[in-house]
XYZ file of C-alpha atoms in Angstrom:
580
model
C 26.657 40.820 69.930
C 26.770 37.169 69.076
C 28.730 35.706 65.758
C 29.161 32.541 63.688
C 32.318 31.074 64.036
C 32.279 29.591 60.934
C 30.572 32.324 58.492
C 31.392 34.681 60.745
C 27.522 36.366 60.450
C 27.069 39.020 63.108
C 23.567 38.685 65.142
C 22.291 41.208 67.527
C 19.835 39.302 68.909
C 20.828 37.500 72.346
C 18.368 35.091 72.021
C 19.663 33.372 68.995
C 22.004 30.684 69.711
C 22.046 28.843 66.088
C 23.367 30.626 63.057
C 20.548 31.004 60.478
C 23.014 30.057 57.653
C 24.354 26.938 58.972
C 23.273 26.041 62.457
C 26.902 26.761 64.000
C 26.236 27.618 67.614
C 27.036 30.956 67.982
C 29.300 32.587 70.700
C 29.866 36.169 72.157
C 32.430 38.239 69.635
C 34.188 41.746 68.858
C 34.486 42.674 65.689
C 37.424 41.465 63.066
C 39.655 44.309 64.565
C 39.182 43.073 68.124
C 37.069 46.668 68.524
C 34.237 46.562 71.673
C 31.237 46.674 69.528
C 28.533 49.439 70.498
C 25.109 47.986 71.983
C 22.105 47.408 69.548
C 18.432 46.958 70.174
C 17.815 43.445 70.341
C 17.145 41.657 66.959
C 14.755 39.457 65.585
C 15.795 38.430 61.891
C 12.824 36.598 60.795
C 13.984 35.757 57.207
C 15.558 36.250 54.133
C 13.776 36.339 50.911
C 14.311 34.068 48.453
C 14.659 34.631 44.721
C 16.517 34.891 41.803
C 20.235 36.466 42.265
C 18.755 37.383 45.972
C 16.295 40.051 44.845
C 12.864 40.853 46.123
C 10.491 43.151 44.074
C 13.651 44.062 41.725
C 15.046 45.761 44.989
C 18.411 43.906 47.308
C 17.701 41.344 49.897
C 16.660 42.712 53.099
C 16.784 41.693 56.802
C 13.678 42.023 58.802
C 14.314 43.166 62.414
C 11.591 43.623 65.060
C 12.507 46.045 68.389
C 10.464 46.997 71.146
C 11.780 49.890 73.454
C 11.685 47.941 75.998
C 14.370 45.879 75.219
C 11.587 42.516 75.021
C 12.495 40.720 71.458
C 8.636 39.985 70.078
C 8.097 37.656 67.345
C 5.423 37.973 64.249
C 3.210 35.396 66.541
C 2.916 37.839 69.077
C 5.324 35.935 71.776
C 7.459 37.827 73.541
C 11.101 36.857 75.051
C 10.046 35.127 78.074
C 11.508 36.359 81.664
C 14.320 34.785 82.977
C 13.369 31.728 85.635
C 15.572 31.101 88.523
C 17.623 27.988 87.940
C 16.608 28.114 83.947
C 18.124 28.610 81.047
C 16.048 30.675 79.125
C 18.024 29.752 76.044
C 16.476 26.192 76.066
C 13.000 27.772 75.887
C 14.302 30.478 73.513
C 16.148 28.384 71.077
C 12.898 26.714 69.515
C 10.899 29.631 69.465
C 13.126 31.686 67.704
C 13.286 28.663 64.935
C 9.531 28.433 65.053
C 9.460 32.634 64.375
C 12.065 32.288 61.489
C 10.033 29.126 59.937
C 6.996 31.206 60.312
C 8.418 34.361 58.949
C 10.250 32.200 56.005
C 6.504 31.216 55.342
C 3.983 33.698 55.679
C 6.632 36.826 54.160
C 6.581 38.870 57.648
C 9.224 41.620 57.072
C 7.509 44.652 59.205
C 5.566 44.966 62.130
C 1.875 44.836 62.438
C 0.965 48.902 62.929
C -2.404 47.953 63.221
C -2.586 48.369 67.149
C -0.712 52.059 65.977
C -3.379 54.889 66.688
C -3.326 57.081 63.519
C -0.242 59.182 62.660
C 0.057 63.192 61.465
C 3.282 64.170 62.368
C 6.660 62.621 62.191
C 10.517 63.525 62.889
C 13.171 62.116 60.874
C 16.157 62.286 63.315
C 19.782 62.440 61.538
C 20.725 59.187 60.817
C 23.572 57.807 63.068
C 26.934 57.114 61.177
C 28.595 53.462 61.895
C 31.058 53.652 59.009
C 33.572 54.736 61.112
C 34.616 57.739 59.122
C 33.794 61.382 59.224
C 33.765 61.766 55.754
C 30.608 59.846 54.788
C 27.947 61.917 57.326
C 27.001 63.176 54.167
C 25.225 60.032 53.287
C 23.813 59.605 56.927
C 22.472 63.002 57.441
C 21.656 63.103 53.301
C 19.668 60.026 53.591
C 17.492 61.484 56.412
C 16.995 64.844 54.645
C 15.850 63.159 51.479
C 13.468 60.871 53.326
C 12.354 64.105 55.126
C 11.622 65.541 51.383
C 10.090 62.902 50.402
C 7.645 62.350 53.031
C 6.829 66.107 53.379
C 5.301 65.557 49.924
C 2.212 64.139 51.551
C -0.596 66.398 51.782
C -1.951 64.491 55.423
C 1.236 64.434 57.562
C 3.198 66.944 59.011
C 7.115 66.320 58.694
C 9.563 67.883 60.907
C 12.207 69.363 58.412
C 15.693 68.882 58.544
C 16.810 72.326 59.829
C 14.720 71.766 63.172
C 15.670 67.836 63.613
C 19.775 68.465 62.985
C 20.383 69.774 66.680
C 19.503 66.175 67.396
C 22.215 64.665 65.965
C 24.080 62.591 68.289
C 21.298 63.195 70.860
C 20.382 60.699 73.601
C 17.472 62.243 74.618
C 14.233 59.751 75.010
C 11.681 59.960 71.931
C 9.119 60.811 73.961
C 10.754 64.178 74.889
C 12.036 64.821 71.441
C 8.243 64.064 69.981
C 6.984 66.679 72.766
C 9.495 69.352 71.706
C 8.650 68.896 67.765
C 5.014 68.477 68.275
C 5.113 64.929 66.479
C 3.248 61.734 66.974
C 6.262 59.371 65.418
C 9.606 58.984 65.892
C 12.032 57.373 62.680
C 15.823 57.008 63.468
C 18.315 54.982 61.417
C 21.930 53.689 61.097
C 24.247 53.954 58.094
C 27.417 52.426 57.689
C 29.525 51.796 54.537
C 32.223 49.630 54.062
C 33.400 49.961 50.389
C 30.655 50.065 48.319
C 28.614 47.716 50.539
C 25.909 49.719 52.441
C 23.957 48.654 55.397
C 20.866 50.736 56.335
C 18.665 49.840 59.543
C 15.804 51.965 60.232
C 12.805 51.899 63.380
C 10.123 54.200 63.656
C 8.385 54.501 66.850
C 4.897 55.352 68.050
C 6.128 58.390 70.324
C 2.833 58.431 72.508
C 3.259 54.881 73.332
C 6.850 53.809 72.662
C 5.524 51.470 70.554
C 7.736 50.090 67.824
C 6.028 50.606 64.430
C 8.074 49.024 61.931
C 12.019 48.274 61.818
C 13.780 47.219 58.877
C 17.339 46.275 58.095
C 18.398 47.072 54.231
C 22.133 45.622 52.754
C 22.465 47.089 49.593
C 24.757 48.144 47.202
C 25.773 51.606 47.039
C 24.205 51.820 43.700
C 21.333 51.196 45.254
C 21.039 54.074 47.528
C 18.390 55.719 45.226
C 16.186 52.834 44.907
C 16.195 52.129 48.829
C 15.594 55.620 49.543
C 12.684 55.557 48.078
C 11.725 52.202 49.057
C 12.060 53.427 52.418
C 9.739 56.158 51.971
C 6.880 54.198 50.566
C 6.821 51.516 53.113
C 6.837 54.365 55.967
C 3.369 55.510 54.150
C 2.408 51.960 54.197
C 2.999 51.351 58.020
C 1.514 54.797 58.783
C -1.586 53.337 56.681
C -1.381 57.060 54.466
C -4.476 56.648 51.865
C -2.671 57.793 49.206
C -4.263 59.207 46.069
C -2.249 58.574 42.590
C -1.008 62.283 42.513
C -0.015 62.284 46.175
C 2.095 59.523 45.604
C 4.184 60.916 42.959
C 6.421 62.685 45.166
C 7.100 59.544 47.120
C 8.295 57.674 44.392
C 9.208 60.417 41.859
C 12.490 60.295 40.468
C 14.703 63.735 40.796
C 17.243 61.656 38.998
C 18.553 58.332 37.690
C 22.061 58.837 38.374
C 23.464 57.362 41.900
C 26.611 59.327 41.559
C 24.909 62.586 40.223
C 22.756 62.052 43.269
C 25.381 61.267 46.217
C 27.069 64.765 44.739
C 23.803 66.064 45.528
C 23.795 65.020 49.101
C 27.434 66.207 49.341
C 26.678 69.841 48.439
C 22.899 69.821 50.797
C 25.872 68.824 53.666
C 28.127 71.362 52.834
C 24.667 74.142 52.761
C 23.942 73.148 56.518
C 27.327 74.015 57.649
C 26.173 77.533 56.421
C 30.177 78.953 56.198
C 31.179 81.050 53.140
C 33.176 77.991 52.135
C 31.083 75.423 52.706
C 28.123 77.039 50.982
C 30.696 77.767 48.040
C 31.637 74.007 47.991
C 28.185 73.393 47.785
C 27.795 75.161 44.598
C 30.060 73.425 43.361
C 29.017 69.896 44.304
C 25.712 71.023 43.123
C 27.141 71.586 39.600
C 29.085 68.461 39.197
C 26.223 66.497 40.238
C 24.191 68.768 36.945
C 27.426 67.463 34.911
C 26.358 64.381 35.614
C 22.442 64.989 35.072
C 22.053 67.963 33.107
C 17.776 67.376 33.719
C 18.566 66.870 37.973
C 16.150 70.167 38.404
C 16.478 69.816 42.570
C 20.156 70.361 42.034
C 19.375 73.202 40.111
C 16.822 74.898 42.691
C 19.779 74.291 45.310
C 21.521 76.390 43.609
C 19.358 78.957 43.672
C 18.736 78.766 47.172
C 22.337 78.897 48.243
C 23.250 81.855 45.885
C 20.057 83.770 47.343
C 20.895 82.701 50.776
C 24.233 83.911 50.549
C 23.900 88.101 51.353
C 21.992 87.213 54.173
C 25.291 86.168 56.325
C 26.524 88.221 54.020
C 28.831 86.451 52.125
C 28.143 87.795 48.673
C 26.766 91.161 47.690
C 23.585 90.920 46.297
C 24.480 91.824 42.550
C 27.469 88.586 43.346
C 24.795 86.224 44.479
C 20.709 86.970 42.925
C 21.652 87.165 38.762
C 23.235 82.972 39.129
C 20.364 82.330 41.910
C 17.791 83.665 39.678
C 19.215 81.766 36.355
C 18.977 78.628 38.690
C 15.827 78.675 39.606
C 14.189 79.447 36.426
C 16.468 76.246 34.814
C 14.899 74.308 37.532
C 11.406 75.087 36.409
C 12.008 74.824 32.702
C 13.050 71.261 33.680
C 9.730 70.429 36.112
C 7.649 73.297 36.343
C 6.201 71.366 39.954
C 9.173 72.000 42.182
C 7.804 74.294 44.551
C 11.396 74.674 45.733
C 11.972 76.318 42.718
C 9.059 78.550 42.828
C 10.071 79.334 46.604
C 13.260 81.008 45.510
C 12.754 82.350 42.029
C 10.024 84.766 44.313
C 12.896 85.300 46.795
C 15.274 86.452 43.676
C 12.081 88.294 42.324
C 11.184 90.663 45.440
C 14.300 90.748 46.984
C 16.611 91.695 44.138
C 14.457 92.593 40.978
C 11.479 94.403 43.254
C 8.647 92.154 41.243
C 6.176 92.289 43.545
C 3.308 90.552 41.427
C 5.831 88.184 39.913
C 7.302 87.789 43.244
C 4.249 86.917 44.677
C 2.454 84.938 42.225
C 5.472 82.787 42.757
C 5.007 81.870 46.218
C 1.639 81.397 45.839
C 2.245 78.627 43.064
C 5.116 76.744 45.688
C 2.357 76.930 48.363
C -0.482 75.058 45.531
C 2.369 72.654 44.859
C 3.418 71.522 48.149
C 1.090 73.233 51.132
C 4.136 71.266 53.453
C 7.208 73.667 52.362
C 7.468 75.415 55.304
C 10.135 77.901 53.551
C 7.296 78.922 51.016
C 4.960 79.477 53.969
C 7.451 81.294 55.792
C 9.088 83.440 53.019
C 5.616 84.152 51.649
C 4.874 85.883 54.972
C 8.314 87.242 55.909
C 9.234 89.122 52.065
C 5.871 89.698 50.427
C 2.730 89.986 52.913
C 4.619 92.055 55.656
C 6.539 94.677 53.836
C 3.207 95.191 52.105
C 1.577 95.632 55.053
C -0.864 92.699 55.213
C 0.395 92.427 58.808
C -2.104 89.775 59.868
C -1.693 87.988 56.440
C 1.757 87.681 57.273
C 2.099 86.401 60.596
C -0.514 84.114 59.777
C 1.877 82.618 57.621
C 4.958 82.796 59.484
C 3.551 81.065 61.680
C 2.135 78.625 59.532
C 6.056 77.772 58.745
C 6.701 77.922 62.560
C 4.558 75.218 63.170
C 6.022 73.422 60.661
C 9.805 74.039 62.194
C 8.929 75.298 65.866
C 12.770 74.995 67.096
C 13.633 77.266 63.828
C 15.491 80.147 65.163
C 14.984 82.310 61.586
C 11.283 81.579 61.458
C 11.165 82.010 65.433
C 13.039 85.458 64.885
C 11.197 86.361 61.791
C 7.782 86.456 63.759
C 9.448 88.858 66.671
C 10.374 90.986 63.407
C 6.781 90.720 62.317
C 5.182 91.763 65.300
C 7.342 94.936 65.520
C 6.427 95.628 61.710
C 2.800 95.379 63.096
C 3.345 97.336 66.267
C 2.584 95.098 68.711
C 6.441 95.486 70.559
C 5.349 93.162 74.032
C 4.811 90.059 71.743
C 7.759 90.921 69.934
C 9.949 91.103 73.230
C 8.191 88.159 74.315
C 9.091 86.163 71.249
C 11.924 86.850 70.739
C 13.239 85.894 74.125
C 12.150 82.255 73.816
C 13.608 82.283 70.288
C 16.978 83.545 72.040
C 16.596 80.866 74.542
C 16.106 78.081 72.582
C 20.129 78.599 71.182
C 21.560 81.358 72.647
C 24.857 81.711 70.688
C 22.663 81.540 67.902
C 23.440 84.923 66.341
C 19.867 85.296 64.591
C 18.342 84.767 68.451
C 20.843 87.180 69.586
C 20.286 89.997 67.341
C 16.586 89.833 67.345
C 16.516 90.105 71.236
C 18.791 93.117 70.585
C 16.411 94.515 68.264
C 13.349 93.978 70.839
C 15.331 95.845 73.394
C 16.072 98.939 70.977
C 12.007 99.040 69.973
C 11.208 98.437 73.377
C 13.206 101.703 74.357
C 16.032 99.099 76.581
C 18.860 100.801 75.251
C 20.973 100.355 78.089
C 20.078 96.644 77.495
C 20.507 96.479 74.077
C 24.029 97.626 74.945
C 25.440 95.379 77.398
C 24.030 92.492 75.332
C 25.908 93.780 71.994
C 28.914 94.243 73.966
C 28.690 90.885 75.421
C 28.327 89.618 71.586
C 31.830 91.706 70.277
C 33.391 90.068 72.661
C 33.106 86.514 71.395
C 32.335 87.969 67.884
C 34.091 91.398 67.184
C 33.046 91.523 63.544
C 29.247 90.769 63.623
C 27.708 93.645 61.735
C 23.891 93.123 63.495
C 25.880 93.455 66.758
C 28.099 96.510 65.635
C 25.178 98.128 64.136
C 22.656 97.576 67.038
C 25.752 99.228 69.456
C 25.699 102.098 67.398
C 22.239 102.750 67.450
C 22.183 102.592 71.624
C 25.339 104.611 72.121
C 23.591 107.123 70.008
C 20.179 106.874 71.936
C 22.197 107.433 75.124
C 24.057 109.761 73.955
C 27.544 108.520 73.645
C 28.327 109.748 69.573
C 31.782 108.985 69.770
C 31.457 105.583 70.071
C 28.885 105.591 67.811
C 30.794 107.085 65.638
C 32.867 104.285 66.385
C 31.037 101.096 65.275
C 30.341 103.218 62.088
C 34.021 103.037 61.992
C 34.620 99.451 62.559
C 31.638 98.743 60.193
C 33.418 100.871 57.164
C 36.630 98.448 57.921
C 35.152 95.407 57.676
C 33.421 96.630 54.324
C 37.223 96.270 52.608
C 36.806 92.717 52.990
C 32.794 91.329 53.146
C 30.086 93.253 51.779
C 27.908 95.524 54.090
C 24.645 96.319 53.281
C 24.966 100.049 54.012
C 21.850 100.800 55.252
C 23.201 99.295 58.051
C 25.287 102.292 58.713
C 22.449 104.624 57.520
C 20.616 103.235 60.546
C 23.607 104.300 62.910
C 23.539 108.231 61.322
C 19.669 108.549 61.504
C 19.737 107.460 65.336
C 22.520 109.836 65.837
C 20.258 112.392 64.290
C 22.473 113.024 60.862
C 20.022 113.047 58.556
C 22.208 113.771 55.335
C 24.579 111.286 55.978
C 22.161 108.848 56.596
C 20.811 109.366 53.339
C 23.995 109.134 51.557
C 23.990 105.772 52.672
C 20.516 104.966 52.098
C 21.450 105.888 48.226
C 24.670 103.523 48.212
C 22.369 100.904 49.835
C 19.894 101.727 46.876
C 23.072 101.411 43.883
C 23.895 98.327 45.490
C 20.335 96.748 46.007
C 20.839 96.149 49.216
C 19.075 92.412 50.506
C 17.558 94.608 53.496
C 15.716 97.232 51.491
C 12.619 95.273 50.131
C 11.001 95.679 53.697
C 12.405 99.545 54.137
C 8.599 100.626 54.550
C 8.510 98.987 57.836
C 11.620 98.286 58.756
C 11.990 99.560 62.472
C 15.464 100.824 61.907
C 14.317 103.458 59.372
C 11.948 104.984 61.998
C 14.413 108.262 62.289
C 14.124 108.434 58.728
C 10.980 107.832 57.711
C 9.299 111.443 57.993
C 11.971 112.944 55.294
C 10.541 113.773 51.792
C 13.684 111.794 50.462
C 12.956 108.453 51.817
C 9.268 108.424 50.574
C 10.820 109.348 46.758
C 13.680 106.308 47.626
C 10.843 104.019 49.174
C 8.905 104.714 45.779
C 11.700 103.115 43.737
C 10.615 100.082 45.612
C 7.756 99.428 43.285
C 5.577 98.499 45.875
C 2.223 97.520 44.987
C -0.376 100.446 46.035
């Protein structure tokens, strides 16, 4: 890093030796508290734009920067730095070109790249933002700025967008883009850099050409933080720009539409989507609550609103919340959201979660989905849920995976969707590609306790029972209260014949039910394995009182195999209202 002496200015860019603000030679410096400052690509700041009170387009001034991956600093002429020559100093040579690139920039307005040597982009990642404020506390903003550029741009009908669940377990990741673009499936790489000091906010973004390592377009933005609304969007339009997206007037609404007007309703907002990705009772409980302050703020913020939703519905899944806790609020969320804009097909995504799940509307339910997928064909969750709570437990096997898998190729490192379609192939019968997928979901994360239980469940329907066992155990041992693990025990010491411990994981199950709710089909599972049909049953009915999340799919649902030729779970099934 070079600075200013006198202004102090900060310039990434070796090959400047003049400050652009006074012509101070500039020297080799650490920061103000004498800190070794990280290395950055090398810079070319072509110009600052002049106008009234330093604004362009009613938007802050921003800094052009141009990098190649390569390291090779290229100017808007097309020059690039020129090699070092034995006995030369390159500076000499350097020194006058970059002056002729800042005059030229100055004049002609450059402030992004030429793409038009880019071949044409579908697909694109959106990699976590990397936090330079220096301070923990404000990755909200870094990863929240990402995952609402991600939303943004997955509102375009011709490109595929890696969303944010699939591109967080590359946060902090030096891995090249080229193997990151292989392992999403993506043509284009964007990463950024926040940092905040006070309520000054610098955001410097590249996107690269993953095929070629070619940069696309790079962009340095000092703003206010007031700002952050306005540059997140500006952000998101000159992306579609550089990409040269033919965008119709209705495609792009969702670029530019605003979710709301107020900065601090909508930094709230980013707050609580970090707290949901942490995916801990408290953290998803915080993010209710950051959710509703920012709806204090902006009664009319409707994507607050369908957060809500989501994290209340999302909750007896861990299970965190029983499901008569968490669906009534998730269900009152989501329909505020779509009294307020009847378009959010986030909304629509999880009122038909609350609608199958919990109330057993299965034309509601579905007509729901359907209406999320119209809205935005991109949501992978509507895809995915679509296929995973309506098509499959009604049978519509191939329906189903077909959209599963639809999602899947939207998120292909998702370990739920990845899971989901191991689950789907059992429901259809077909146990080797089950087994099969659900291994590479498992290897993908292995501590990943969705990964882990639905390799557990491939082994049980695969008849691996001896398999099933010594990976459960292996799982108590790190996790001792996991109900998937405790239940898929029980269910193998009973197939090999071992009831007392069967017995005992029914046990530990009823124990942990005094403090976290238990979907008690769980334990009906355990009894119908071990052969005890009325027990089971007297579960099953609990499970039925207490609308258990797992029951919506009980006509396929491996686990109620043992129970599924009883006259009582046809006449329990039929209080299902599933559609004929």
């Amino acid at each position: 890093m070079k600075r200013c002496p006198e202004c102090r200015r900060d310039y990434y860019d070796d090959t400047l030796s003049f400050c652009l603000e006074d012509g101070t030679p500039l020297v080799y410096g650490v920061s103000d508290e004498h800190i070794p400052v990280e290395d950055e690509p090398q810079t070319a700041i072509l110009s600052e734009p002049e106008s009234a009170g330093g604004q362009v387009g009613n938007e802050a001034a921003t800094q052009a920067q141009i990098y190649t991956t390569d390291q090779t600093a290229v100017y808007p002429s097309g020059i690039a730095e020129v090699p070092q020559i034995k006995g030369f100093d390159r500076r000499l040579l350097l020194a006058p070109l970059a002056l002729a690139a800042i005059v030229l920039g100055g004049f002609f307005g450059y402030r992004y790249l030429n793409a038009a040597d880019t071949e044409q982009v579908n697909s694109i990642a959106v990699l976590p933002f990397e936090n330079r404020s220096g301070n923990a506390d404000t990755d909200y903003l870094s990863d929240g700025l990402a995952e609402s550029l991600i939303y943004r741009l997955s509102q375009l009908p011709g490109l595929k967008v890696s969303p944010t669940s699939t591109v967080l377990r590359y946060k902090g990741s030096q891995s090249d883009v080229a193997v990151i673009a292989r392992e999403l499936e993506v043509d284009a790489i964007m990463s950024g850099r926040l940092a905040q000091r006070g309520d000054d906010l610098t955001i410097s973004v590249e996107l690269i050409d993953a095929r070629t390592k070619k940069l696309i377009w790079a962009e340095q933005y000092d703003r206010k933080m007031s700002d952050l609304l306005a540059t997140q969007r500006e952000i998101a339009t000159t992306i579609t720009q550089k990409l040269e997206l033919k965008l119709s007037g209705s495609d792009a609404k969702g670029i530019t539409k605003k979710y709301t007007d107020n900065n601090e309703a909508y930094q709230l907002y980013l707050r609580g989507r970090y707290s949901f990705g942490k995916r801990t009772k408290d953290e998803m409980l915080r993010a209710v609550e950051y959710f509703q302050q920012a709806i204090k703020l902006d009664p009319k913020f409707a994507l607050a609103h369908a957060r809500i939703a989501e994290t209340y519905g999302s909750m007896p899944a861990y299970p965190y919340m029983s499901p008569k806790e968490a669906f009534p609020p998730a269900k009152a969320a989501a329909l505020k959201a779509l009294e307020i804009d009847p378009t959010l097909s986030e909304a629509h995504t999880f009122l038909a979660y609350c609608l199958i799940i919990y109330d057993w509307n299965w034309v509601e339910g579905e007509s729901s989905f359907k209406r999320a997928i119209v809205l935005d064909p991109n949501n992978s969750a509507a895809h995915f849920r679509y296929g995973q709570i309506y098509l499959m437990p009604t049978g519509r096997f191939d329906e189903g995976i077909a959209e599963i898998k639809r999602g899947l190729e939207l998120e292909p490192l998702d370990i739920n969707m990845g899971g989901t379609l191991s689950s789907a192939y059992f429901f259809a019968g077909r146990r080797d590609e089950a087994l099969e997928q659900a291994r590479k979901t498992f290897e993908i994360e292995p501590g990943h306790p969705i990964g882990r239980w639905i390799l557990s469940q491939a082994y049980l329907e695969k008849g691996m029972y001896e398999e099933s066992l010594a990976h459960n155990e292996q799982w108590l041992q790190t996790d001792p209260i996991s109900q998937f693990a405790l239940r898929d025990a029980g269910i193998s010491y009973a197939k090999l014949g071992w009831r007392d411990k069967a017995e005992e994981m029914i046990a530990r199950l009823r124990e942990i039910a005094k403090t976290q709710y238990i979907p008690t089909t769980r334990i009906a599972s355990i009894y119908g394995a071990l052969g005890d049909m009325d027990k089971a049953f007297v579960e099953l009915e609990k499970g039925f009182e207490a609308r258990d999340w797992e029951l919506y799919r009980s006509n396929v649902e491996p686990y109620m195999n043992p129970l599924r030729d009883d006259p009582r779970f046809k006449v329990l099934v039929k209080r299902l209202n599933l559609p004929e």
